[in-house]
mmCIF file of C-alpha atoms in Angstrom:
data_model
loop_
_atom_site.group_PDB
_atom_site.id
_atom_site.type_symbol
_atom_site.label_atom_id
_atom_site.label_comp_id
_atom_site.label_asym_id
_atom_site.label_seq_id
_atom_site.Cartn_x
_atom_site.Cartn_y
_atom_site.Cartn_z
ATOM 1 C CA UNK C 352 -176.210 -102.930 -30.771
ATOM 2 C CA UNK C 353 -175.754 -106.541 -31.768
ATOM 3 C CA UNK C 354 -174.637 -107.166 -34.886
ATOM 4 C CA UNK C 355 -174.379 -110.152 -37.028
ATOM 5 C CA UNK C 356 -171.440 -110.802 -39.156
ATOM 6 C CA UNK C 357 -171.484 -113.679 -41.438
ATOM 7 C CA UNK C 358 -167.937 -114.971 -42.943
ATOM 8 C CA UNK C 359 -166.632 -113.422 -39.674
ATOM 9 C CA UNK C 360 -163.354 -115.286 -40.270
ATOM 10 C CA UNK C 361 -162.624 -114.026 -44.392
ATOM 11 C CA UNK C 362 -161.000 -111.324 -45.289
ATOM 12 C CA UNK C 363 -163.520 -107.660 -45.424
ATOM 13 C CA UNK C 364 -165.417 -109.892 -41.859
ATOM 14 C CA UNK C 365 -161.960 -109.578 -39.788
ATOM 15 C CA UNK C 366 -161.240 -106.344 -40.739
ATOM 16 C CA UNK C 367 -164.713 -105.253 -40.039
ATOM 17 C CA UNK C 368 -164.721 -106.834 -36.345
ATOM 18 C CA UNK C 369 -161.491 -105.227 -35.933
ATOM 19 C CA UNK C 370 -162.957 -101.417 -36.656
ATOM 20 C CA UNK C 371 -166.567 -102.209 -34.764
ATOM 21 C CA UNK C 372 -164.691 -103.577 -31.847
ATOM 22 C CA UNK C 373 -161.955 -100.334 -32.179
ATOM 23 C CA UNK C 374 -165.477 -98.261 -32.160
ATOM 24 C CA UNK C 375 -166.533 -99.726 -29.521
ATOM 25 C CA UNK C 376 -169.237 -102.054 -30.161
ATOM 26 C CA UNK C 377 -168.757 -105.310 -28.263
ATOM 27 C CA UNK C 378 -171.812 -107.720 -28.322
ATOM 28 C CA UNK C 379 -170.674 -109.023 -31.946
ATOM 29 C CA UNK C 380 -171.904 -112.297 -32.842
ATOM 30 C CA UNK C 381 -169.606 -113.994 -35.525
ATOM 31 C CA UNK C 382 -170.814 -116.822 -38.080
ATOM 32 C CA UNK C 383 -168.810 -118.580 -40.139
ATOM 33 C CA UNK C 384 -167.649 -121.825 -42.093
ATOM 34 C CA UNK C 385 -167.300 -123.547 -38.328
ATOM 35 C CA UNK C 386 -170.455 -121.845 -36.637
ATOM 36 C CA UNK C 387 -173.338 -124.573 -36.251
ATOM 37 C CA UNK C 388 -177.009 -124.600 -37.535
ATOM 38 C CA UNK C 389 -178.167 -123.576 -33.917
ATOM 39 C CA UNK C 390 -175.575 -120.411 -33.902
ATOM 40 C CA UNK C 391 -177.338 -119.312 -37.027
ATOM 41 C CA UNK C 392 -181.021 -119.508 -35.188
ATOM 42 C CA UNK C 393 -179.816 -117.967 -31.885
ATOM 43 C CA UNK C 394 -177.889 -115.445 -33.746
ATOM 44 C CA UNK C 395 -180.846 -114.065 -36.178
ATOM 45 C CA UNK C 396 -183.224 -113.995 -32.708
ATOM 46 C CA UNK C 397 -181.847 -111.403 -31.152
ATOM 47 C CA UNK C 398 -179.500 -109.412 -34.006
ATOM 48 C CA UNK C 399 -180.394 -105.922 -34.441
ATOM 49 C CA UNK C 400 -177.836 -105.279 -37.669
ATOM 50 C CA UNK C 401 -176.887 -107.630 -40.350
ATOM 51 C CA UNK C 402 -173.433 -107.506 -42.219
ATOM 52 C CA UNK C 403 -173.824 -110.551 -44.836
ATOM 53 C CA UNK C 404 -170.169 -111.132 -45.914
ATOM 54 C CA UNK C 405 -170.308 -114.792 -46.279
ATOM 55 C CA UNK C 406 -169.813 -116.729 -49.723
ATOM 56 C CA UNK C 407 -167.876 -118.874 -52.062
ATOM 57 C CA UNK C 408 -165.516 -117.731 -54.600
ATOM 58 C CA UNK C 409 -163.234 -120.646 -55.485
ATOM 59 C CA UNK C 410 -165.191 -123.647 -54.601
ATOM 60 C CA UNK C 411 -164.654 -127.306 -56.050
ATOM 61 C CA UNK C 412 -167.354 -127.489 -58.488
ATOM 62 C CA UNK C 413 -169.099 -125.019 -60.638
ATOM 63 C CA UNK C 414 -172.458 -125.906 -58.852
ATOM 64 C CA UNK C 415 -171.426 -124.805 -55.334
ATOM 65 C CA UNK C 416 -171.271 -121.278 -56.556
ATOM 66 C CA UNK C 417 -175.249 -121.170 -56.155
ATOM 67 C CA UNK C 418 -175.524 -123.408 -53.321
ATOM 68 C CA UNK C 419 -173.059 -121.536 -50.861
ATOM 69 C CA UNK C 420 -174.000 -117.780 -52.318
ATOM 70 C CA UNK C 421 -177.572 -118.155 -53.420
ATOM 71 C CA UNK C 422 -178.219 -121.269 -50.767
ATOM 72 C CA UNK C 423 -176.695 -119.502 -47.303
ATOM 73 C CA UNK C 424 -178.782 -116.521 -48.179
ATOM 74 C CA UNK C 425 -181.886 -118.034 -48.237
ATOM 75 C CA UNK C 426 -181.451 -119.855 -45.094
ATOM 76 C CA UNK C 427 -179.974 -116.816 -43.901
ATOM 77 C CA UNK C 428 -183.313 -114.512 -44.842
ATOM 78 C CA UNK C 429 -185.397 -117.302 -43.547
ATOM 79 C CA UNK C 430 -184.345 -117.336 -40.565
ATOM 80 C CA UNK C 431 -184.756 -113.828 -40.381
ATOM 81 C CA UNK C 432 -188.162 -114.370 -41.293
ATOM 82 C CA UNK C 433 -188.988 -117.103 -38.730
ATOM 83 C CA UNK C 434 -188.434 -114.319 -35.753
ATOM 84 C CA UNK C 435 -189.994 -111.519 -37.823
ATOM 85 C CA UNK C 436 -186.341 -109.967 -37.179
ATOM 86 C CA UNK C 437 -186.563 -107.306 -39.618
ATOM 87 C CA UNK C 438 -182.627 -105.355 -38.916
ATOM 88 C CA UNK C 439 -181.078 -104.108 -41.751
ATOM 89 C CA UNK C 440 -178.745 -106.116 -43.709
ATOM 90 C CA UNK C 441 -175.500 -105.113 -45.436
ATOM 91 C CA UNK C 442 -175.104 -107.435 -48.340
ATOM 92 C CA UNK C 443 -171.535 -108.067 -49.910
ATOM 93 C CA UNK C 444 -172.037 -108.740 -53.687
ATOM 94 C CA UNK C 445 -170.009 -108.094 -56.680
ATOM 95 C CA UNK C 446 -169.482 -106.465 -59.925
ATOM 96 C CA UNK C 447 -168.782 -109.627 -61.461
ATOM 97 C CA UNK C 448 -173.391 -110.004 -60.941
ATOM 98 C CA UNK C 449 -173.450 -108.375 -64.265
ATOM 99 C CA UNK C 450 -171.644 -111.204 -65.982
ATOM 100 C CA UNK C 451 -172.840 -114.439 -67.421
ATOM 101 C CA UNK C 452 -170.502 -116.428 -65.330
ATOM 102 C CA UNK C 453 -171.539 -119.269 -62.749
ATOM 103 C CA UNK C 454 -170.535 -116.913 -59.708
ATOM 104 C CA UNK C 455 -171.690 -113.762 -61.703
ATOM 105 C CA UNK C 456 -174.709 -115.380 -61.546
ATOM 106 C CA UNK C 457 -175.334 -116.756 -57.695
ATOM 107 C CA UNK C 458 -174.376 -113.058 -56.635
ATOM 108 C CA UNK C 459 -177.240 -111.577 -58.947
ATOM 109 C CA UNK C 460 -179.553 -114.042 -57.216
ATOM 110 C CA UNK C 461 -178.509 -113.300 -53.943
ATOM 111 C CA UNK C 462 -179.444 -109.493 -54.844
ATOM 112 C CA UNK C 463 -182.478 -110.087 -56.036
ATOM 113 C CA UNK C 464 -183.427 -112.568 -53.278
ATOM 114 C CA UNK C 465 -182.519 -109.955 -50.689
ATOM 115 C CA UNK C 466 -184.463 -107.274 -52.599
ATOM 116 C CA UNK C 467 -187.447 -109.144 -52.934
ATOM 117 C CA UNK C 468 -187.177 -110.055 -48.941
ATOM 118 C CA UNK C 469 -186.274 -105.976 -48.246
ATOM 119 C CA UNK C 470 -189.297 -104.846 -50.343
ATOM 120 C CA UNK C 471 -191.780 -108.044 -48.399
ATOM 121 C CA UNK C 472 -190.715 -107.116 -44.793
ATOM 122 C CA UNK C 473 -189.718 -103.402 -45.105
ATOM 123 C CA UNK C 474 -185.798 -104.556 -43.813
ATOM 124 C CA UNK C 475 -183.748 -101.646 -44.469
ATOM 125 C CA UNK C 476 -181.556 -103.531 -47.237
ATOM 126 C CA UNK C 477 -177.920 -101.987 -48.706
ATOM 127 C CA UNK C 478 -176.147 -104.010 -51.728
ATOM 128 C CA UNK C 479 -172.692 -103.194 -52.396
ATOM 129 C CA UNK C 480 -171.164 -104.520 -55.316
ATOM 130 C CA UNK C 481 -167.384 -104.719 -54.645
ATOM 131 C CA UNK C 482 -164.725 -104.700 -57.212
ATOM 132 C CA UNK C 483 -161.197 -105.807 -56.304
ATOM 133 C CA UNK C 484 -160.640 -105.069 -52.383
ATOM 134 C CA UNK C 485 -157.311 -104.950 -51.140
ATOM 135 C CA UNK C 486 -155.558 -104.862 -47.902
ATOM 136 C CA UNK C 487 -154.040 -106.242 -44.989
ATOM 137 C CA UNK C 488 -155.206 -110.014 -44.002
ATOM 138 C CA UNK C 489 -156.103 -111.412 -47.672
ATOM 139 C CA UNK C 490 -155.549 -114.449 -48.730
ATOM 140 C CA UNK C 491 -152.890 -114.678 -51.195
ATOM 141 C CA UNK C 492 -153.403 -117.439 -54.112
ATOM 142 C CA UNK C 493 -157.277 -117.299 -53.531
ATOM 143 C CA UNK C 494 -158.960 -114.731 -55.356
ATOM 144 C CA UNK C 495 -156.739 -111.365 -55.032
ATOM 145 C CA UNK C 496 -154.191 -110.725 -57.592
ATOM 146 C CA UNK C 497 -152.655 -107.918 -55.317
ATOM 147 C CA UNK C 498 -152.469 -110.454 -52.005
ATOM 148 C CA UNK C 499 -150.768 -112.720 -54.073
ATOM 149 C CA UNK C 500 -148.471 -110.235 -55.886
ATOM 150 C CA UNK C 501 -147.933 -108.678 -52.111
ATOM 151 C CA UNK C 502 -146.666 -112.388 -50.986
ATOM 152 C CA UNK C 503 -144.971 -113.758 -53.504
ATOM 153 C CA UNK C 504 -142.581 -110.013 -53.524
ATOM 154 C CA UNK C 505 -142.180 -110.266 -50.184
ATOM 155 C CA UNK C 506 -141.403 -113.368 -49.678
ATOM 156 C CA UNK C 507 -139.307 -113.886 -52.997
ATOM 157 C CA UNK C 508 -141.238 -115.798 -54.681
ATOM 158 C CA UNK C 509 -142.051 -115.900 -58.819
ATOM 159 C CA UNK C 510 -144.669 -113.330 -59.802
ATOM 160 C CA UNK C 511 -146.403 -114.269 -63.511
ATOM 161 C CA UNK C 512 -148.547 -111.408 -65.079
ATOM 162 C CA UNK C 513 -149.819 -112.875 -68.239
ATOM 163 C CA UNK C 514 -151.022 -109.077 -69.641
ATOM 164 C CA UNK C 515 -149.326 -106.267 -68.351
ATOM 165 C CA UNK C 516 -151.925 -104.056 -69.402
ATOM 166 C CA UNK C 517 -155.057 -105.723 -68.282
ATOM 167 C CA UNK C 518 -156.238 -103.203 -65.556
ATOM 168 C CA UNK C 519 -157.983 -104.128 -62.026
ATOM 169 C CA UNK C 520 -160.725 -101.956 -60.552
ATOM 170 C CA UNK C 521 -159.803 -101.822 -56.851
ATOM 171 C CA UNK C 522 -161.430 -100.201 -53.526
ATOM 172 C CA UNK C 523 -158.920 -100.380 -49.882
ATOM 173 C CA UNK C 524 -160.104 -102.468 -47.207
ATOM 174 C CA UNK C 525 -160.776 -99.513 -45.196
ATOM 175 C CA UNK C 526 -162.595 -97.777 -47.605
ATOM 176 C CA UNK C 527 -164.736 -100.306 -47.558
ATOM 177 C CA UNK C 528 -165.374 -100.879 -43.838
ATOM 178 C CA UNK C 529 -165.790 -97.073 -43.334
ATOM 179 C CA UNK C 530 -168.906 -97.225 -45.619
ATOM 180 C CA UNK C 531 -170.345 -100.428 -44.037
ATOM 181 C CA UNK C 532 -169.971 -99.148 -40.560
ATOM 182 C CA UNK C 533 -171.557 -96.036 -41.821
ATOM 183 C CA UNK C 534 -174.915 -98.001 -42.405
ATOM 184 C CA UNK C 535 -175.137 -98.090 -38.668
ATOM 185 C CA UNK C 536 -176.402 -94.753 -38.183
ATOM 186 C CA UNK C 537 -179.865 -95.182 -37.515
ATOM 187 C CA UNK C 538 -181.232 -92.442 -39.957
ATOM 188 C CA UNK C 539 -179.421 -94.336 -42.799
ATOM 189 C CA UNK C 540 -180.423 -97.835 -41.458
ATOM 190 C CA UNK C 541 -183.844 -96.128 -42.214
ATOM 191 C CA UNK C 542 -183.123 -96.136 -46.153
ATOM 192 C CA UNK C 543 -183.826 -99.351 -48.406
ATOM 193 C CA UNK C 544 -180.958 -99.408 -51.550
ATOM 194 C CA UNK C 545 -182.011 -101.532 -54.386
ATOM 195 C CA UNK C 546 -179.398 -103.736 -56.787
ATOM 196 C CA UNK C 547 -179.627 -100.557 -59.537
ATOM 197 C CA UNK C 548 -178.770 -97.876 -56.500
ATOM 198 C CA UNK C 549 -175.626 -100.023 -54.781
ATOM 199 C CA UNK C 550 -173.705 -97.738 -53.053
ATOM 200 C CA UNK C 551 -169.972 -97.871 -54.836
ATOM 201 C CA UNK C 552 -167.377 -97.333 -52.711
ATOM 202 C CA UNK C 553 -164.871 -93.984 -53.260
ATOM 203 C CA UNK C 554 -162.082 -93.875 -54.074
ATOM 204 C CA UNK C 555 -162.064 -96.276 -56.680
ATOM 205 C CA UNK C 556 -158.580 -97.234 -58.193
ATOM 206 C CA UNK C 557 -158.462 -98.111 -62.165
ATOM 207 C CA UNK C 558 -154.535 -99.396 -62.206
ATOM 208 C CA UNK C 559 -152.156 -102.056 -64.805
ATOM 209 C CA UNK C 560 -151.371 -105.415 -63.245
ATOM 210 C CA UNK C 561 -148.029 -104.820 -64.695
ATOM 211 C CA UNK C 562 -147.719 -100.803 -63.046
ATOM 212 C CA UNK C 563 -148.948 -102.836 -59.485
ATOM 213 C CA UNK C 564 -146.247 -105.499 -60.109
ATOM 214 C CA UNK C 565 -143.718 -102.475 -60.723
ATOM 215 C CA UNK C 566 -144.354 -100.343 -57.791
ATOM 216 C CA UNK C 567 -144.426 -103.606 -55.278
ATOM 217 C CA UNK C 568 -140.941 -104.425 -56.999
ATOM 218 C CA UNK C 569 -139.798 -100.778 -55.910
ATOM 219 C CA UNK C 570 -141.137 -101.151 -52.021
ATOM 220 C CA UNK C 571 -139.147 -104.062 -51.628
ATOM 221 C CA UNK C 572 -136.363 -102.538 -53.263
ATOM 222 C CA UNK C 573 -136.689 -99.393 -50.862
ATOM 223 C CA UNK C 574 -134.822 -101.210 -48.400
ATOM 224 C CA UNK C 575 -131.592 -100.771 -50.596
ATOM 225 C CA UNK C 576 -132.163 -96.976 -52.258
ATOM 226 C CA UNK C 577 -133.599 -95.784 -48.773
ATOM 227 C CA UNK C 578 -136.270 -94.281 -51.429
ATOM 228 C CA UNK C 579 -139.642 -94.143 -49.865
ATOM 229 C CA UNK C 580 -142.710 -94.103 -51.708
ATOM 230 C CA UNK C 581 -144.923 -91.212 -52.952
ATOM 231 C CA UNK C 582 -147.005 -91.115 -49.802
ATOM 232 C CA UNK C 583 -148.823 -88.232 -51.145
ATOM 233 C CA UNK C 584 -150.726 -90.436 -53.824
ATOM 234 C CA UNK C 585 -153.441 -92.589 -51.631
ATOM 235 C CA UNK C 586 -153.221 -95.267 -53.536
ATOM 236 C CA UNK C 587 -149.656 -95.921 -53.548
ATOM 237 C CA UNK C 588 -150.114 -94.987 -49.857
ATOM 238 C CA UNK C 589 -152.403 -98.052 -48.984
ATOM 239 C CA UNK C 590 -150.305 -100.178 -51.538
ATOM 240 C CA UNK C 591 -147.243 -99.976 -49.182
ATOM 241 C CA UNK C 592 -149.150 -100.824 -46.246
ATOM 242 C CA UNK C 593 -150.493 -103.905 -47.830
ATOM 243 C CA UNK C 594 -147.247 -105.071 -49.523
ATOM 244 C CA UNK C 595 -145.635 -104.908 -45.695
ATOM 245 C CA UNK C 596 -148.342 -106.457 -44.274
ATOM 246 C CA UNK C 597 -146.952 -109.821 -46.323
ATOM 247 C CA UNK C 598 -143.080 -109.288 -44.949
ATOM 248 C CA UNK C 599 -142.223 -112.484 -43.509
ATOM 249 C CA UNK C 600 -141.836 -112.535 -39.744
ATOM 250 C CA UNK C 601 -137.818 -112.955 -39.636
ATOM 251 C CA UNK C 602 -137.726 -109.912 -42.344
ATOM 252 C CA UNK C 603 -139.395 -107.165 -40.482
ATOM 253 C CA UNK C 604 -135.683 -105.756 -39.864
ATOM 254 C CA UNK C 605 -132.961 -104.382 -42.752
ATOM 255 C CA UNK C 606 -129.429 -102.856 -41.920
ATOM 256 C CA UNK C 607 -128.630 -99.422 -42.738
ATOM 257 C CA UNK C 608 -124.782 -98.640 -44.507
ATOM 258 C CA UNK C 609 -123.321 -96.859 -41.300
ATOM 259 C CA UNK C 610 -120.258 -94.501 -42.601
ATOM 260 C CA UNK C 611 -117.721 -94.084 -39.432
ATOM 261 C CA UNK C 612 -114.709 -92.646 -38.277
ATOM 262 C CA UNK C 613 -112.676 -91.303 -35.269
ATOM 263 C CA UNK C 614 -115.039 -88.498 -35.269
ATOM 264 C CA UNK C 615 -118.420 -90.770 -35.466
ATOM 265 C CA UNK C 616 -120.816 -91.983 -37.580
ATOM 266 C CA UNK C 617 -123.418 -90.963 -40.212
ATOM 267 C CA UNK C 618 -125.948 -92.981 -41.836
ATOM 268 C CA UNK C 619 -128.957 -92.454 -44.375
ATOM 269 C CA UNK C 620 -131.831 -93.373 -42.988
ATOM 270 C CA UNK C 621 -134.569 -92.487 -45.196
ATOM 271 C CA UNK C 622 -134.845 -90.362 -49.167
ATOM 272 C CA UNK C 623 -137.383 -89.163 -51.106
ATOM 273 C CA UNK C 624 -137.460 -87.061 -54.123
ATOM 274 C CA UNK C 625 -140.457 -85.461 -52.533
ATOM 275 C CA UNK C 626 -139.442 -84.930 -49.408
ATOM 276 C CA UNK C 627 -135.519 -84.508 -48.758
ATOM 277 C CA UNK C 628 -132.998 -87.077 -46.735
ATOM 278 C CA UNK C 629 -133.245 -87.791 -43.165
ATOM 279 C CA UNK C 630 -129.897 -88.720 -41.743
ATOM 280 C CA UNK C 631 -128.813 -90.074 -38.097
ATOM 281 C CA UNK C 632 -125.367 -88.437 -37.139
ATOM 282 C CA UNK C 633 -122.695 -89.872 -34.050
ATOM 283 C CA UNK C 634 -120.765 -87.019 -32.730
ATOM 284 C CA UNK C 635 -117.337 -88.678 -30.937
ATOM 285 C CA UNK C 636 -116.451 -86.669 -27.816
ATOM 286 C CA UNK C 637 -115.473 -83.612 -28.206
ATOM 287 C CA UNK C 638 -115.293 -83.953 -31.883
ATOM 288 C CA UNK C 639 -116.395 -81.166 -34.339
ATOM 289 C CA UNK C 640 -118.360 -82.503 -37.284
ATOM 290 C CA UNK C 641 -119.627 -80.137 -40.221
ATOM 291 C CA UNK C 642 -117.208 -76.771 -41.634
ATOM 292 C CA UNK C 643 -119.412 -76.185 -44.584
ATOM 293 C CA UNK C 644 -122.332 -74.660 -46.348
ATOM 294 C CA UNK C 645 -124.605 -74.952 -49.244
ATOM 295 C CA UNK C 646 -126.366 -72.556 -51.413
ATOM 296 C CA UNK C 647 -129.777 -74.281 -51.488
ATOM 297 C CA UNK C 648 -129.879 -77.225 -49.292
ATOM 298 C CA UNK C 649 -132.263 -76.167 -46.235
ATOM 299 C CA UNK C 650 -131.324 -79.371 -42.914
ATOM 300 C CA UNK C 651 -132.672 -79.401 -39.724
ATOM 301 C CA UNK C 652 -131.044 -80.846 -36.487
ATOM 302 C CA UNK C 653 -132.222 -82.495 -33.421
ATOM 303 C CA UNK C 654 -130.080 -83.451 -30.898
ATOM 304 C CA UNK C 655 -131.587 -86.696 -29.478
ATOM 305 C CA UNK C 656 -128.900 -87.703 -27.022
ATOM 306 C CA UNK C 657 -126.002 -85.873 -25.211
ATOM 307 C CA UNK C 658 -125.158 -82.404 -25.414
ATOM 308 C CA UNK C 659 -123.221 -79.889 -27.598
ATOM 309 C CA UNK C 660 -123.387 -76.542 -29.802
ATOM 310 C CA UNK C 661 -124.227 -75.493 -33.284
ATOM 311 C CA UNK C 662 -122.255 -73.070 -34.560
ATOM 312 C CA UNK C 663 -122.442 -70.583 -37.897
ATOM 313 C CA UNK C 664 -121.248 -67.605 -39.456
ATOM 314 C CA UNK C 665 -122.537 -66.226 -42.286
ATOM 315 C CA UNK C 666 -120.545 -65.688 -45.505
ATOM 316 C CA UNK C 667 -118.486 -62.788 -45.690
ATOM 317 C CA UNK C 668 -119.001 -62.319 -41.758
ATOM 318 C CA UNK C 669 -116.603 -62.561 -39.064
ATOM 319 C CA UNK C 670 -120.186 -62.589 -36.704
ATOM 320 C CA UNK C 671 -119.924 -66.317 -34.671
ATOM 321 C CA UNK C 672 -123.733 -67.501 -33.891
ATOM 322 C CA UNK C 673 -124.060 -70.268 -31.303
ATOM 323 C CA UNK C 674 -127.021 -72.407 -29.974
ATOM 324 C CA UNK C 675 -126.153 -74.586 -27.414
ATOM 325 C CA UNK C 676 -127.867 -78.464 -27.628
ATOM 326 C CA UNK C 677 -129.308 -81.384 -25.372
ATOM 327 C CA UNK C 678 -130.600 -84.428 -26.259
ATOM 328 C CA UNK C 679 -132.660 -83.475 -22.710
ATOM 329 C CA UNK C 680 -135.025 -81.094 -24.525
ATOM 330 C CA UNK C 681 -136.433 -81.540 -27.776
ATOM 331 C CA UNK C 682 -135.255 -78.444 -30.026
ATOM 332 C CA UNK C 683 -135.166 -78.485 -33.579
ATOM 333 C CA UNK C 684 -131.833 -75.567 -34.999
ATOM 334 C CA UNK C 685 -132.862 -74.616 -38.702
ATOM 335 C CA UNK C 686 -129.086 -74.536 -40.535
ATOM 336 C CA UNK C 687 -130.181 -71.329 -43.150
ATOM 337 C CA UNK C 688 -128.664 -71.321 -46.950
ATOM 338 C CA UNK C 689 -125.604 -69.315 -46.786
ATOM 339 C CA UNK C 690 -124.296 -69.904 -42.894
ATOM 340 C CA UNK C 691 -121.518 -72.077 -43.061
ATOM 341 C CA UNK C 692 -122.173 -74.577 -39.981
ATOM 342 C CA UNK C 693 -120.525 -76.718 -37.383
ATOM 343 C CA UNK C 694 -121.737 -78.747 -34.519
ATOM 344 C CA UNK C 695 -119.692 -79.955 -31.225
ATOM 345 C CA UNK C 696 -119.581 -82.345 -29.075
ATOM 346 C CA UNK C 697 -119.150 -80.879 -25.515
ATOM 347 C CA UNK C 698 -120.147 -83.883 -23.720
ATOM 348 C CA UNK C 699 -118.309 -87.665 -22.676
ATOM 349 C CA UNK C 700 -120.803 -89.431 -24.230
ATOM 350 C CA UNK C 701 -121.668 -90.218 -28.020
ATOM 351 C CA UNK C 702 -124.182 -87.239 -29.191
ATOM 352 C CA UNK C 703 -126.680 -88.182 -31.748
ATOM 353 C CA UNK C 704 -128.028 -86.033 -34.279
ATOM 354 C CA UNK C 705 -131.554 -86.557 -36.713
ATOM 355 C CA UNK C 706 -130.715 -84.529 -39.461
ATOM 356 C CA UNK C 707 -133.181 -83.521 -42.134
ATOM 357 C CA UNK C 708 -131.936 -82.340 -45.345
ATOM 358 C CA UNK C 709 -134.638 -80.454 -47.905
ATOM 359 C CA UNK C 710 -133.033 -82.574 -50.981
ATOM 360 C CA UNK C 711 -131.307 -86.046 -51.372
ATOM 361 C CA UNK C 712 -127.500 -86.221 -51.592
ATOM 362 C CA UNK C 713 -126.454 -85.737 -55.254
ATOM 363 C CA UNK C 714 -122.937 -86.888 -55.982
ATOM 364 C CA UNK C 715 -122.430 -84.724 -58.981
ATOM 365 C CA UNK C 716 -123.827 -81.828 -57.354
ATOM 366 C CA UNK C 717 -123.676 -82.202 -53.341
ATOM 367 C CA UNK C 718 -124.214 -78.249 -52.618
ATOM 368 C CA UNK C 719 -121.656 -78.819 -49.673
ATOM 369 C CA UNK C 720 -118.814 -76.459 -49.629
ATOM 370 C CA UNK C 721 -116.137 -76.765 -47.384
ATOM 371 C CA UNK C 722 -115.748 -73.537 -44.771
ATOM 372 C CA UNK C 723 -114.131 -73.250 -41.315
ATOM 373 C CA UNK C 724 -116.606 -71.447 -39.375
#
């Protein structure tokens, strides 16, 4: 299929080549700001699907809201018309069209224009009015008050939130491509949407400046509480992913607080409240690392290099269980409630250990008791 994307280079148009082209479809003909007059007519010849992403949103003067929206869209539609090209056309608007404002106002004509052309030429026509979209590869300091929060946080730069409590209306970037690329199934293509009947896009996010500004605060300090987010809520999820996606390119890296001695190492690696600890462990050669228990903490260990055993007895039990280890096969050992534990080192080399714990180390109450096994 050839497709036509217009504003190929902005924000939603790279992330929509990106998916098409991941999907496989490969004869994608991109328009934008530096695309010429003759791109435009050689382009709407031979398209067979529209995606109409291009527009203005900060421009210099009032006036150029209707000119680039309103104005592009005509000669867009017209020279649709000129090759009686009559693909479907996925049209970008925005829930700001029900506003009195200046670019409230160019997107409602744009809908209407588009309607009027889908209901004259029987194009297949789908208007989505997008609220907030966030994501990887927006502009910051343009018109996203996430992108901008996302870079200035990550880069350590002054973030002002004038009201707290005003609250944003937001769809993910790939929320939003998954429906557009959706329109390419030819039985849907088939369908005409009208301005009243725009498709919103799910899930839709109703969240605080000042609760965004928070939780971006607590990603970058993650690095130093090893916390990591509540992936189980999607929106915090997709939050994350943006707010790295603005890391600088000397910051990808952090250093971890590596505890050592003769017998090793051991260093926190990750914590959640959700989830439990996981832990990377250095076992010395020949050194024995462990002699306790715990009466609720659940780990689990994976040997990842060198080789060694794991050795328990339960309480009250003279009964000596032993699994031997390898880095050389990938074997998870459960360490039960109630078995004091040990491991070994039976090798020359360093042996490293991932361990999972079910909880995050408390201080005040570590659940570790010390027991020779």
């Amino acid at each position: 299929m050839k497709i036509l994307i217009t504003g190929a280079k902005g924000f939603i148009g790279k992330n929509l080549i990106a998916e098409l082209r991941n999907q496989g479809f490969t004869d994608l003909m991109e328009y934008d700001v530096a695309s010429t007059s003759e791109d435009l007519d050689s382009y709407t010849r031979e398209c067979e699907f529209v995606f109409h992403l291009a527009g203005i949103n900060r421009p210099e003067n009032q006036e150029d809201f209707m000119t680039g929206n309103f104005g592009f869209t005509s000669l867009l539609l017209e020279s649709l018309k000129k090759y009686d090209n009559k693909a479907p056309i996925v049209l970008t608007s925005s829930t700001q069209a029900i506003l009195e404002n200046p670019y409230g106002l160019s997107k409602k004509a744009c809908e209407e224009l588009i309607t009027q052309y889908g209901v004259a030429t029987g194009a297949s026509v789908f208007i989505y009015r997008l609220p907030n979209v966030f994501g990887k590869w927006c502009l910051p300091h343009y018109n996203s008050a996430v992108a901008t929060f996302c870079n200035n946080i990550a880069n350590d730069l002054p973030v002002h939130v004038h009201d707290p409590n005003k609250e944003l209306h937001l769809v993910y970037i790939d929320d939003v491509i998954l429906s557009f690329i959706g329109k390419l199934t030819p039985a849907i293509a088939s369908l005409r949407s009208k301005p009243e009947l725009a498709e919103p896009i799910y899930p839709l996010y109703t969240k605080k400046l000042g609760a965004i500004v928070e939780l971006l605060y607590q990603f970058k300090e993650s690095r130093n509480t090893l916390q990591t987010p509540d992936m189980s809520d999607a929106f915090i999820k997709k939050l994350y992913s943006t707010y790295l996606s603005y890391l600088p390119k000397d910051r990808f890296n952090y250093s971890l607080k590596m505890n050592s001695n003769h017998q090793g190492s051991f260093t926190e690696f990750l914590k959640s409240t959700h989830s439990g600890q996981v832990s990377i462990n250095v076992s010395k050669p020949h050194s024995i690392k462990g002699n306790h228990w715990h009466h609720t903490k659940a780990e689990k260990f994976l040997i990842v290099s060198g080789q060694g055993v794991i050795r328990f007895r339960k309480a009250g039990t003279d009964e000596i269980i032993e699994y031997f280890v390898s880095g050389d096969k990938s074997e998870v050992v459960d360490i039960p409630a109630g078995y004091t534990h040990h491991i070994e080192n039976l090798g020359e080399t360093d042996m490293v250990t991932v361990i999972w714990a079910s909880e995050v180390f408390d201080k005040k109450n570590p659940d570790t008791f010390i027991s020779k096994v």
